[in-house]
Short mmCIF file of N, CA and C in Angstrom, two decimals:
data_model
loop_
_atom_site.label_atom_id
_atom_site.label_comp_id
_atom_site.label_asym_id
_atom_site.label_seq_id
_atom_site.Cartn_x
_atom_site.Cartn_y
_atom_site.Cartn_z
N MET W 6 -25.01 4.73 43.16
CA MET W 6 -25.52 6.43 42.67
C MET W 6 -24.06 6.89 42.90
N SER W 7 -23.82 7.45 42.27
CA SER W 7 -22.09 8.24 41.94
C SER W 7 -22.27 9.47 42.97
N LYS W 8 -21.27 9.97 43.04
CA LYS W 8 -21.33 11.27 44.37
C LYS W 8 -21.24 12.10 43.33
N PHE W 9 -20.61 11.84 41.51
CA PHE W 9 -20.46 12.70 40.23
C PHE W 9 -21.88 13.05 39.85
N GLU W 10 -22.90 12.58 39.92
CA GLU W 10 -23.84 12.61 38.88
C GLU W 10 -24.60 13.26 38.20
N GLN W 11 -24.53 14.68 39.60
CA GLN W 11 -24.85 15.50 39.14
C GLN W 11 -23.96 16.26 37.89
N LEU W 12 -22.71 16.20 38.01
CA LEU W 12 -21.76 16.25 37.11
C LEU W 12 -22.03 16.25 35.78
N ARG W 13 -22.03 14.74 35.47
CA ARG W 13 -22.51 13.72 34.60
C ARG W 13 -24.26 14.20 33.78
N ASP W 14 -24.81 14.44 34.63
CA ASP W 14 -26.06 14.82 33.93
C ASP W 14 -25.80 16.77 33.40
N TYR W 15 -24.84 17.13 33.76
CA TYR W 15 -24.69 18.35 33.41
C TYR W 15 -23.78 18.22 32.38
N LEU W 16 -22.91 17.77 32.02
CA LEU W 16 -22.08 17.78 31.00
C LEU W 16 -23.26 16.59 29.79
N LYS W 17 -23.96 15.92 29.92
CA LYS W 17 -24.84 14.70 28.73
C LYS W 17 -25.75 16.20 28.42
N SER W 18 -26.17 17.44 29.12
CA SER W 18 -27.12 18.20 28.88
C SER W 18 -26.38 19.70 27.45
N GLN W 19 -24.91 19.60 27.85
CA GLN W 19 -24.44 20.03 27.20
C GLN W 19 -24.11 20.04 25.86
N THR W 20 -24.35 20.89 24.61
CA THR W 20 -23.94 20.46 23.36
C THR W 20 -22.54 21.48 22.84
N ALA W 21 -21.60 21.89 23.95
CA ALA W 21 -20.96 21.96 23.26
C ALA W 21 -19.62 21.07 22.92
N THR W 22 -18.18 21.21 22.11
CA THR W 22 -17.14 20.44 22.21
C THR W 22 -16.55 20.20 22.87
N GLU W 23 -16.40 21.67 23.77
CA GLU W 23 -15.48 22.04 24.69
C GLU W 23 -16.26 23.05 25.70
N LEU W 24 -15.99 22.74 27.20
CA LEU W 24 -16.26 23.91 28.02
C LEU W 24 -15.09 24.03 29.48
N VAL W 25 -15.56 24.77 30.01
CA VAL W 25 -14.46 24.91 31.24
C VAL W 25 -15.22 25.45 32.18
N LEU W 26 -15.07 24.65 33.56
CA LEU W 26 -15.53 24.88 34.82
C LEU W 26 -14.60 25.12 35.47
N SER W 27 -14.76 26.17 36.62
CA SER W 27 -14.14 26.04 37.70
C SER W 27 -14.49 25.54 38.37
N ASN W 28 -13.40 24.89 39.69
CA ASN W 28 -13.87 24.24 40.86
C ASN W 28 -14.98 24.80 41.59
N GLU W 29 -15.08 25.96 41.89
CA GLU W 29 -16.46 26.39 42.34
C GLU W 29 -17.39 25.67 41.54
N GLN W 30 -17.71 26.01 40.42
CA GLN W 30 -18.52 25.51 39.53
C GLN W 30 -19.22 24.37 40.04
N ILE W 31 -17.86 23.49 39.92
CA ILE W 31 -18.05 22.16 39.76
C ILE W 31 -18.66 21.95 41.55
N GLU W 32 -18.15 22.44 42.44
CA GLU W 32 -18.46 22.28 43.36
C GLU W 32 -20.26 22.50 43.65
N ASP W 33 -20.69 23.70 43.06
CA ASP W 33 -21.91 23.83 42.96
C ASP W 33 -23.08 22.55 42.66
N LEU W 34 -22.22 22.19 41.13
CA LEU W 34 -23.22 21.07 40.65
C LEU W 34 -23.51 19.99 41.55
N ILE W 35 -21.78 19.58 42.03
CA ILE W 35 -22.07 18.57 43.04
C ILE W 35 -22.37 18.18 44.23
N GLY W 36 -22.33 19.91 44.80
CA GLY W 36 -23.02 19.99 46.01
C GLY W 36 -22.41 19.76 47.26
N PHE W 37 -20.86 19.40 47.41
CA PHE W 37 -19.62 19.78 48.27
C PHE W 37 -18.87 19.79 47.49
N ALA W 38 -17.45 20.28 48.36
CA ALA W 38 -16.19 20.42 48.29
C ALA W 38 -15.83 19.28 47.67
N LEU W 39 -14.46 20.03 46.32
CA LEU W 39 -13.88 19.02 45.90
C LEU W 39 -12.89 18.65 47.08
N PRO W 40 -12.12 17.36 46.93
CA PRO W 40 -11.27 17.37 47.85
C PRO W 40 -9.71 18.07 47.08
N ARG W 41 -8.93 17.71 48.28
CA ARG W 41 -7.67 18.15 48.00
C ARG W 41 -6.95 17.97 46.50
N ALA W 42 -7.16 16.72 46.28
CA ALA W 42 -6.45 15.40 45.44
C ALA W 42 -7.35 16.14 43.59
N ALA W 43 -7.81 17.05 43.94
CA ALA W 43 -8.60 17.73 42.34
C ALA W 43 -7.87 18.46 42.01
N GLN W 44 -6.78 18.73 42.62
CA GLN W 44 -6.20 19.94 42.46
C GLN W 44 -4.67 19.25 41.30
N ARG W 45 -4.98 18.03 41.75
CA ARG W 45 -3.92 17.58 40.68
C ARG W 45 -4.21 16.95 39.48
N ALA W 46 -3.50 17.06 38.04
CA ALA W 46 -4.08 16.71 36.83
C ALA W 46 -4.32 15.32 37.11
N SER W 47 -3.71 14.14 37.43
CA SER W 47 -3.79 13.13 37.19
C SER W 47 -5.45 12.44 37.91
N TRP W 48 -5.94 13.76 38.79
CA TRP W 48 -6.80 12.92 39.31
C TRP W 48 -7.97 13.23 38.65
N TRP W 49 -8.36 14.12 37.72
CA TRP W 49 -9.64 14.38 36.29
C TRP W 49 -9.05 13.70 35.19
N ASP W 50 -7.84 13.71 34.79
CA ASP W 50 -7.22 12.74 33.56
C ASP W 50 -7.47 11.62 33.47
N SER W 51 -8.64 11.57 32.79
CA SER W 51 -9.09 9.94 32.42
C SER W 51 -7.90 8.87 31.67
N THR W 52 -7.50 9.23 30.41
CA THR W 52 -6.22 9.07 30.00
C THR W 52 -5.15 8.06 30.49
N ARG W 53 -4.91 8.70 32.04
CA ARG W 53 -3.90 8.33 32.94
C ARG W 53 -4.13 7.09 33.52
N ALA W 54 -3.71 6.05 33.40
CA ALA W 54 -4.30 4.68 34.06
C ALA W 54 -5.97 4.62 34.42
N PRO W 55 -6.42 3.98 32.99
CA PRO W 55 -7.72 4.14 32.47
C PRO W 55 -8.20 3.03 33.08
N GLU W 56 -7.23 2.14 33.39
CA GLU W 56 -7.89 0.88 34.44
C GLU W 56 -8.41 1.08 35.79
N GLU W 57 -7.95 2.30 36.17
CA GLU W 57 -8.50 2.54 37.64
C GLU W 57 -9.49 3.41 37.71
N LYS W 58 -10.84 2.95 38.05
CA LYS W 58 -11.91 3.02 37.92
C LYS W 58 -12.12 4.52 39.30
N MET W 59 -12.36 5.78 39.03
CA MET W 59 -12.13 6.48 39.89
C MET W 59 -13.60 7.36 39.82
N PRO W 60 -14.42 7.90 40.73
CA PRO W 60 -16.23 8.16 40.02
C PRO W 60 -16.26 9.17 39.12
N GLN W 61 -15.17 10.68 39.29
CA GLN W 61 -15.07 11.67 38.89
C GLN W 61 -14.62 11.69 37.28
N ARG W 62 -13.85 10.28 36.93
CA ARG W 62 -13.54 10.10 35.54
C ARG W 62 -14.90 9.30 35.06
N GLU W 63 -14.71 8.46 35.59
CA GLU W 63 -16.20 7.71 34.93
C GLU W 63 -17.57 8.68 34.67
N ALA W 64 -18.02 9.88 35.82
CA ALA W 64 -18.75 10.84 35.14
C ALA W 64 -18.81 11.18 33.97
N CYS W 65 -17.26 11.79 33.93
CA CYS W 65 -17.37 12.13 32.59
C CYS W 65 -17.36 11.71 31.29
N LEU W 66 -16.85 10.49 31.52
CA LEU W 66 -16.86 9.45 30.57
C LEU W 66 -18.16 9.00 29.74
N GLU W 67 -19.24 8.74 31.13
CA GLU W 67 -19.90 8.41 31.27
C GLU W 67 -20.98 9.89 29.82
N ALA W 68 -20.45 10.60 30.42
CA ALA W 68 -21.72 11.86 29.46
C ALA W 68 -20.66 12.38 28.02
N GLY W 69 -19.96 11.59 28.03
CA GLY W 69 -19.36 11.86 26.60
C GLY W 69 -18.07 13.01 26.50
N TYR W 70 -17.57 13.10 27.72
CA TYR W 70 -16.02 14.23 27.64
C TYR W 70 -14.81 13.36 28.31
N VAL W 71 -13.92 13.73 28.20
CA VAL W 71 -12.64 13.73 28.93
C VAL W 71 -12.55 15.12 29.69
N ALA W 72 -11.65 15.36 31.57
CA ALA W 72 -11.46 16.20 31.96
C ALA W 72 -9.76 16.04 32.32
N THR W 73 -10.04 17.39 31.72
CA THR W 73 -8.52 17.54 32.08
C THR W 73 -8.24 18.89 33.24
N ARG W 74 -7.27 18.84 34.07
CA ARG W 74 -7.58 20.30 35.06
C ARG W 74 -6.56 21.33 34.00
N LEU W 75 -7.16 22.45 34.63
CA LEU W 75 -6.28 23.52 34.05
C LEU W 75 -5.20 24.12 34.54
N PRO W 76 -3.59 24.57 33.81
CA PRO W 76 -2.33 24.53 34.37
C PRO W 76 -2.65 25.53 36.08
N ASP W 77 -3.46 26.07 35.67
CA ASP W 77 -3.57 26.96 37.11
C ASP W 77 -4.12 26.23 38.19
N GLY W 78 -4.90 25.01 38.19
CA GLY W 78 -5.45 24.52 38.70
C GLY W 78 -6.91 24.51 39.82
N LYS W 79 -6.75 25.97 39.06
CA LYS W 79 -8.54 26.85 39.79
C LYS W 79 -9.95 26.36 38.68
N GLY W 80 -9.41 25.38 37.90
CA GLY W 80 -10.77 24.58 36.72
C GLY W 80 -10.36 23.25 36.25
N VAL W 81 -11.41 23.01 35.29
CA VAL W 81 -11.26 21.70 34.66
C VAL W 81 -11.76 21.74 33.23
N ARG W 82 -10.88 21.64 32.30
CA ARG W 82 -11.73 21.60 30.75
C ARG W 82 -12.14 20.12 30.24
N PHE W 83 -13.36 20.08 30.21
CA PHE W 83 -14.04 19.16 29.04
C PHE W 83 -14.04 19.32 27.93
N ARG W 84 -13.79 18.49 27.06
CA ARG W 84 -13.90 18.12 25.77
C ARG W 84 -14.65 16.66 25.43
N ARG W 85 -15.44 16.86 24.20
CA ARG W 85 -16.32 15.73 24.06
C ARG W 85 -15.47 14.84 23.31
N ILE W 86 -15.96 13.73 23.86
CA ILE W 86 -15.22 12.78 22.97
C ILE W 86 -15.94 12.46 21.78
N LYS W 87 -15.03 12.56 20.46
CA LYS W 87 -15.79 12.19 19.69
C LYS W 87 -15.87 10.27 19.09
N THR W 88 -16.96 10.47 18.41
CA THR W 88 -17.65 8.88 18.46
C THR W 88 -17.70 8.81 17.26
N GLU W 89 -17.31 7.57 17.09
CA GLU W 89 -17.34 6.82 15.09
C GLU W 89 -18.41 7.40 14.62
N ARG W 90 -19.51 8.11 14.93
CA ARG W 90 -20.30 8.79 13.84
C ARG W 90 -20.21 10.06 13.09
N GLN W 91 -19.99 10.87 14.65
CA GLN W 91 -18.95 11.89 13.88
C GLN W 91 -18.27 11.90 13.26
N ARG W 92 -16.60 11.05 13.40
CA ARG W 92 -15.84 10.89 12.65
C ARG W 92 -16.22 10.34 10.90
N ARG W 93 -17.44 10.27 10.77
CA ARG W 93 -17.55 9.35 9.09
C ARG W 93 -18.08 10.59 8.29
N PRO W 94 -17.25 10.54 7.40
CA PRO W 94 -17.89 12.35 6.51
C PRO W 94 -18.69 11.94 5.82
N TYR W 95 -19.95 11.08 5.68
CA TYR W 95 -21.45 11.13 5.43
C TYR W 95 -22.33 11.20 6.12
#
């Protein structure tokens, strides 16, 4: 069981292709304070060192989103991963 399963479940329930959550909103979802490392872009970025499995990254990917920390460090942008099915024109 991941500490970030509540975030995963929340993201799975979303229909938007992109959404932004503040750090406080994420903390409310997961039930604990994010670590100081969450303020670093690399902590969220699933495209950087994808071989390094981190629970917050895995939760986002399992929900079908990639996460990017906002430039001000106060939140995270989640963008839906396009699946093969979504790319097909028919």
